[in-house]
Amino acid sequence: MSLDILTVNNLDGGYEVFIGNRRVFVHAVDDVSLTLHDNEVLGVAGESGCGKSTLAKMVYGGIIPPLVVRSGSISLVTRGGEVLEMNKLDIDTIRRKIWWIEISYIPQNSMNVLNPLKRIKDQFIGVFKYHNIEMDKNEIIKYLKDTLTTLSLPPEVINAYPHQLSGGMRQRVVIALSLLFNPRIVLADEPTTAVDVVTQRVILSLLKEWRENNKSSFILISHDMSVHAYMDNRIAIMYAGNIVELGNTFDVFREPLHPYTKALIESLIRKGDKSIRKGLAGQPPDLINPPPGCRFHPRCPYAINICRAKEPPTTSLDKDRYVRCWLYANPR
Amino acid sequence: MHPLIRYVLQRAALALLVVWTGITITFVLSRLMPFNAADLFISRLVAQGGTLTGEQIEAMRRQLLELYGLEKSIIEQYLIFLRNYMVTGEMGPSFAYFPTSVKDVIAKALPWSLLLLIMTSVVSWLVGNGIGILAALTKHRRVSNVLETIAVAFQPIPFAVLAISFLVFYALILKLPIPAPGYVTTGSAIEMLIYMLRRAAFPLMVLVLFGWFGGFVSMKAIALKMREEDFIVYSFLQGAPTNSIRYMIFRNSILPQFTGLVLGLSRVFIGSLLVEYIFNYPGIGYILQGAIANADYNLMLGVLFFATVATAVATFILDLVYPLIDPRIRYPGQG
Ligand SMILES: Nc1ncnc2c1ncn2[C@@H]1O[C@H](COP(=O)(O)OP(=O)(O)O)[C@@H](O)[C@H]1O
Ligand SMILES: [Mg+2]
């Protein structure tokens, strides 16, 4: 039985923003519970605007206004076996003990997050300094060159400034940065958006290999179901701030339960399939005023009356499989 | 040719072009005036009650015209003017300090002005940017907002207006003493410099008092925006301590401000001329005042010429220095 190294309970939050003078709340993460096992890839899928990145920021603990957390708890088991209640720690402890050492983060716009005035190698050296980790400069450089080579980047990259690299190269540099201290958890938010499909596959397989060697866990966020099919052990489907389905990747792809999951998987191109893919009509709802009942009901081909009135309960089908949909909520 | 050399030459040529344009405009303006230097000089003599006969006046007029080269054709005058200003530096005699040449008058005042000007620009820049970054990073929002209100209110007012208002306030309302004029001409170089610095201290204070607004306002705006930049947020999420983040914000915000430092030189120029005059500080501003009061038009042209050269040189230096401090700007041909 695998250990849960990260447990998220009833996490709820969003953005407090002003529209004109009116204060509104963008309810981007609505009562989300998740666990992350030791040595696995947990995927988070869903169209853009569903709250995936917000969930990542909240799990990481990087709460920067206008983002606010309204409730929920996150506990983390460190490599040393210590159990930490992240929501009870002050930001300085999180910064020193957790970030980059236990959990690292690849932000969504990773090709634009490097300091424009610093050479790549100095940005790596900087991270050592942030965590007061002593290391010989030559050793860092050598280590760096190796890491970058594993991500199929030329070693000269270390002397470049960010603007001298392509978006895809910068993205790989940021990935390399996140793996620097062999963290137990890597939170990767759309890590391969700036690269072409071929490079994407190369990077994903390198990430896969790195993870298997280091026995780390990934939370991998992507709107791209083919990325999930390739990478994930388990997958969570997110719609309008809710996790609507969660299960082993194989099971979910073979037999999707939630109508939204079905639509996402149907939009994938299968080998040998020549029929035109039908996409899902419409867009995710406005999270300031989400629809009542099941948030998916306006787009759902199977919607029944109760879907419009009441939020669906979570139905567990299996130890690691659940769905939030009235179609499966039989009152037996 | 190496691209770097070509770049420097191009920039230098541009600076020369600016100077040339400045001289040409100066020349055209001076010749468009409804009177000329010789007539002016004579009319002043007459006005002072000199007992001169018509012939004497005519002879003198001719002599003066010759002295200023005003009897030649306009094209010839222009060419001589160009040669004098750009090649030989001979700008003719000054009236006010007759027969000292304009060159010598300016040469004597220039070090004083440069000292004040450079110190003013540098100190204002340091003060403005220093409190600007502090205001952007501080938790005491109230203090920084008050400073900002003051700076924003004063910033658009021309420097000259501020300087004059200050004088009125200082001398007429507070009735405080104004330092006496005069040069010290003896003593070692060190003693001279100390004396100059002492003389400069007061005008410097006044200039800085009104000189920090621009640096402050732009620094605060840039740094506030910088705080939200993706790479700053990313460093925070990497676990960078607050001081590292502050330094990073500072380092990345200060770069665009160097333009302000060099261009500040030219912005402060007119204001400092006024302040020099107000405080009897023996620089260009002081002699310019003398030049205006005595209709010393050679001297005015000389001073204008220096203003043009100063701006051109400042821009040139900026062009050369920028690639050294900002890696995103490269010299052509460089990696
Ligand atoms: N900084 C922000 N301020 C206000 N609203 C935001 C902000 N960032 C994201 N949102 C809103 O939160 C919702 C979820 O966004 P996000 O988490 O980025 O979704 P995803 O990553 O799934 O595309 C969207 O409706 C988006 O408009
Ligand atoms: Mg996102």
XYZ file of C-alpha atoms in Angstrom, chain B:
335
model
C 35.657 47.583 -39.787
C 34.794 46.038 -36.455
C 31.090 46.589 -35.774
C 31.874 47.977 -32.346
C 34.116 50.670 -33.817
C 31.490 51.410 -36.399
C 28.893 51.752 -33.662
C 31.043 54.194 -31.689
C 31.788 56.194 -34.833
C 28.124 56.294 -35.742
C 27.199 57.576 -32.314
C 29.994 60.134 -32.397
C 28.843 61.293 -35.828
C 25.343 61.649 -34.466
C 26.640 63.759 -31.582
C 28.534 65.967 -34.045
C 25.389 66.304 -36.117
C 23.481 67.456 -33.053
C 26.157 70.019 -32.255
C 26.226 71.224 -35.849
C 22.452 71.579 -35.928
C 22.602 73.488 -32.668
C 25.237 75.863 -34.008
C 23.342 76.435 -37.213
C 20.146 77.260 -35.368
C 22.077 79.564 -33.057
C 23.654 81.270 -36.046
C 20.365 81.711 -37.862
C 18.672 83.078 -34.761
C 21.486 85.507 -34.086
C 21.379 86.833 -37.651
C 17.600 87.085 -37.635
C 17.744 89.593 -34.811
C 16.849 93.085 -36.012
C 20.158 94.535 -34.807
C 23.738 93.384 -34.790
C 26.467 93.297 -32.201
C 28.273 96.358 -33.498
C 25.182 98.583 -33.546
C 24.271 97.423 -30.110
C 27.668 98.244 -28.738
C 27.629 101.699 -30.225
C 24.133 102.495 -29.139
C 25.177 101.625 -25.628
C 28.193 103.884 -25.841
C 26.010 106.707 -27.073
C 23.425 106.053 -24.459
C 26.073 106.283 -21.778
C 26.565 109.845 -22.901
C 29.803 109.478 -24.816
C 30.679 112.579 -26.835
C 31.400 111.072 -30.178
C 31.117 112.638 -33.579
C 29.280 110.972 -36.394
C 32.520 110.085 -38.165
C 34.034 108.594 -35.079
C 30.968 106.496 -34.617
C 31.037 105.388 -38.222
C 34.718 104.441 -37.972
C 34.140 102.579 -34.796
C 31.187 100.802 -36.278
C 33.276 99.621 -39.204
C 35.995 98.432 -36.862
C 33.543 96.527 -34.781
C 31.871 94.980 -37.809
C 35.266 93.787 -38.899
C 36.069 92.499 -35.438
C 32.896 90.443 -35.416
C 33.178 89.539 -39.074
C 29.803 91.083 -39.763
C 30.819 92.891 -42.952
C 31.213 89.685 -44.934
C 28.503 87.874 -46.883
C 26.099 85.744 -44.860
C 27.503 82.489 -46.292
C 31.030 83.513 -45.426
C 29.885 84.528 -41.970
C 28.301 81.149 -41.486
C 31.425 79.294 -42.560
C 33.612 81.387 -40.293
C 31.150 80.927 -37.475
C 31.236 77.173 -37.981
C 35.010 77.096 -38.109
C 35.320 79.253 -35.027
C 32.928 77.202 -32.951
C 33.679 73.716 -34.081
C 37.380 73.857 -34.943
C 39.304 76.662 -33.309
C 37.009 77.425 -30.394
C 37.507 81.164 -31.028
C 34.228 82.793 -30.204
C 35.361 86.368 -30.353
C 35.592 88.919 -27.550
C 33.023 89.367 -24.862
C 31.430 92.770 -24.387
C 30.730 92.494 -20.771
C 34.254 91.459 -19.981
C 35.868 93.286 -22.920
C 38.497 92.514 -24.153
C 38.617 89.058 -22.579
C 37.584 86.485 -25.148
C 34.342 84.553 -24.759
C 36.435 81.411 -24.676
C 38.350 82.561 -21.620
C 35.292 83.846 -19.822
C 33.548 80.539 -20.298
C 36.670 78.541 -19.490
C 36.908 80.265 -16.154
C 33.260 79.744 -15.239
C 32.876 76.277 -16.674
C 34.562 74.245 -13.920
C 32.279 75.875 -11.372
C 29.189 75.074 -13.366
C 30.271 71.556 -14.139
C 30.974 70.890 -10.502
C 27.555 72.117 -9.452
C 25.752 70.495 -12.337
C 27.307 67.089 -11.942
C 26.930 67.084 -8.195
C 23.311 68.187 -8.500
C 22.454 65.511 -11.035
C 24.173 62.752 -9.147
C 22.898 63.717 -5.710
C 19.328 64.347 -6.933
C 19.374 61.076 -8.767
C 20.662 59.193 -5.746
C 18.213 60.840 -3.392
C 15.222 60.492 -5.739
C 15.879 56.880 -6.624
C 16.895 55.987 -3.104
C 13.692 57.170 -1.493
C 11.763 55.970 -4.537
C 12.811 52.374 -4.015
C 12.322 52.630 -0.265
C 8.844 54.022 -0.821
C 8.001 51.139 -3.124
C 9.244 48.495 -0.700
C 8.157 49.946 2.609
C 5.209 48.783 4.618
C 4.582 52.363 5.751
C 2.280 53.185 2.889
C 1.213 56.497 4.430
C 4.692 58.029 4.366
C 5.367 56.906 0.845
C 2.012 58.190 -0.365
C 2.619 61.611 1.162
C 6.021 61.793 -0.512
C 4.481 60.758 -3.783
C 1.793 63.429 -3.559
C 4.437 66.088 -3.005
C 6.616 64.807 -5.818
C 3.787 64.499 -8.300
C 2.566 67.982 -7.459
C 5.961 69.614 -7.923
C 7.359 67.539 -10.759
C 5.628 69.250 -13.685
C 6.623 72.732 -12.521
C 9.607 73.922 -14.547
C 12.799 73.971 -12.622
C 13.314 77.659 -13.283
C 9.962 78.558 -11.750
C 10.743 76.500 -8.683
C 14.128 78.135 -8.323
C 12.692 81.635 -8.520
C 9.861 80.847 -6.131
C 12.393 79.454 -3.764
C 14.460 82.594 -3.925
C 11.429 84.749 -3.236
C 10.578 82.549 -0.306
C 14.136 82.432 0.951
C 15.201 86.019 0.575
C 11.977 88.001 0.811
C 9.901 85.964 3.220
C 12.460 84.245 5.405
C 14.914 87.131 4.870
C 17.894 84.826 5.036
C 21.316 85.989 3.857
C 22.605 85.326 0.377
C 26.280 84.390 0.113
C 28.579 87.110 -1.165
C 30.130 86.807 -4.601
C 33.804 86.645 -5.318
C 36.525 84.333 -6.472
C 39.457 82.992 -4.597
C 42.307 83.006 -7.020
C 45.211 81.926 -4.897
C 45.913 78.753 -3.009
C 46.693 75.154 -3.898
C 44.461 73.023 -6.051
C 43.094 71.245 -2.987
C 42.309 74.512 -1.272
C 40.605 75.721 -4.434
C 38.504 72.606 -4.624
C 37.487 72.806 -0.993
C 36.561 76.414 -1.507
C 34.523 75.522 -4.577
C 32.734 72.751 -2.746
C 31.906 75.084 0.103
C 30.515 77.620 -2.331
C 28.606 74.896 -4.127
C 27.031 73.399 -1.023
C 24.169 75.840 -0.690
C 23.065 76.009 -4.333
C 23.469 72.245 -4.413
C 21.081 71.827 -1.509
C 18.509 74.027 -3.174
C 18.824 72.231 -6.483
C 18.535 68.811 -4.883
C 15.530 69.979 -2.914
C 13.744 70.406 -6.234
C 15.667 67.828 -8.190
C 14.617 64.548 -6.608
C 10.968 64.456 -7.753
C 11.528 62.967 -11.173
C 13.786 60.169 -9.988
C 11.461 59.426 -7.097
C 8.243 59.230 -9.092
C 9.616 57.064 -11.855
C 11.598 54.831 -9.508
C 8.600 54.202 -7.308
C 6.400 53.384 -10.282
C 8.977 51.082 -11.829
C 9.742 49.278 -8.582
C 6.068 48.783 -7.739
C 5.517 47.245 -11.131
C 8.708 45.217 -10.783
C 7.396 43.623 -7.582
C 4.670 41.969 -9.613
C 6.902 40.809 -12.433
C 6.823 37.082 -13.076
C 10.486 36.570 -12.344
C 10.219 38.288 -8.976
C 7.221 36.181 -8.009
C 9.092 33.134 -9.238
C 12.120 33.940 -7.071
C 9.792 34.315 -4.111
C 8.316 30.895 -4.834
C 11.823 29.466 -5.144
C 12.294 30.475 -1.530
C 14.299 33.667 -1.974
C 14.559 35.591 1.310
C 12.973 39.033 1.428
C 16.296 40.833 1.197
C 17.313 38.982 -1.947
C 13.993 39.863 -3.510
C 14.397 43.503 -2.539
C 17.841 43.602 -4.032
C 16.549 41.988 -7.211
C 13.778 44.563 -7.492
C 16.319 47.313 -6.930
C 18.817 45.940 -9.440
C 16.216 45.553 -12.162
C 14.491 48.861 -11.507
C 17.598 51.012 -11.390
C 18.695 50.193 -14.933
C 16.227 52.301 -16.876
C 16.972 55.101 -14.427
C 20.472 55.663 -15.762
C 18.919 57.504 -18.664
C 17.472 59.850 -16.094
C 20.892 60.419 -14.572
C 22.497 61.589 -17.769
C 19.506 63.414 -19.144
C 19.085 65.005 -15.726
C 22.236 66.924 -16.538
C 20.499 68.775 -19.311
C 17.242 69.135 -17.373
C 19.016 70.695 -14.431
C 21.039 72.929 -16.727
C 18.712 75.922 -16.979
C 17.626 75.647 -13.365
C 21.179 75.555 -12.216
C 21.980 78.613 -14.308
C 19.281 80.471 -12.425
C 20.336 79.205 -9.060
C 23.916 80.187 -9.776
C 22.813 83.678 -10.466
C 20.573 83.788 -7.440
C 23.318 82.663 -5.113
C 26.160 84.527 -6.766
C 27.783 81.297 -7.674
C 30.466 82.121 -10.235
C 29.499 79.652 -12.958
C 28.063 79.893 -16.437
C 24.709 81.025 -15.091
C 26.329 83.950 -13.403
C 28.149 85.090 -16.525
C 25.082 84.436 -18.637
C 23.222 86.857 -16.448
C 26.014 89.348 -17.041
C 25.811 88.631 -20.735
C 22.081 89.263 -20.848
C 22.281 92.429 -18.757
C 25.004 93.820 -21.027
C 23.533 92.508 -24.281
C 26.755 90.575 -24.683
C 25.634 88.514 -27.531
C 28.853 86.733 -28.266
C 28.870 85.440 -24.759
C 25.243 84.324 -25.021
C 26.030 82.411 -28.170
C 28.986 80.821 -26.450
C 26.879 79.681 -23.527
C 24.188 78.302 -25.832
C 26.879 76.449 -27.695
C 28.042 74.852 -24.486
C 24.543 73.771 -23.590
C 24.264 72.042 -26.959
C 27.614 70.339 -26.600
C 26.796 69.196 -23.084
C 23.554 67.541 -24.190
C 25.197 65.875 -27.172
C 28.065 64.556 -25.066
C 25.691 63.266 -22.401
C 23.665 61.358 -24.969
C 26.816 59.975 -26.535
C 28.105 58.703 -23.195
C 24.733 57.140 -22.473
C 24.763 55.284 -25.785
C 28.183 53.876 -24.991
C 27.539 53.007 -21.371
C 24.153 51.304 -21.674
C 25.297 48.037 -23.196
C 27.740 47.685 -20.300
C 25.026 47.755 -17.677
C 22.081 46.088 -19.385
C 22.805 42.708 -20.943
C 19.683 42.948 -23.092
C 21.233 45.828 -24.977
C 24.248 44.671 -26.880
C 26.778 46.423 -29.003
C 26.341 45.351 -32.602
C 28.473 42.354 -33.474
C 28.615 41.201 -29.895
C 27.316 37.711 -28.990
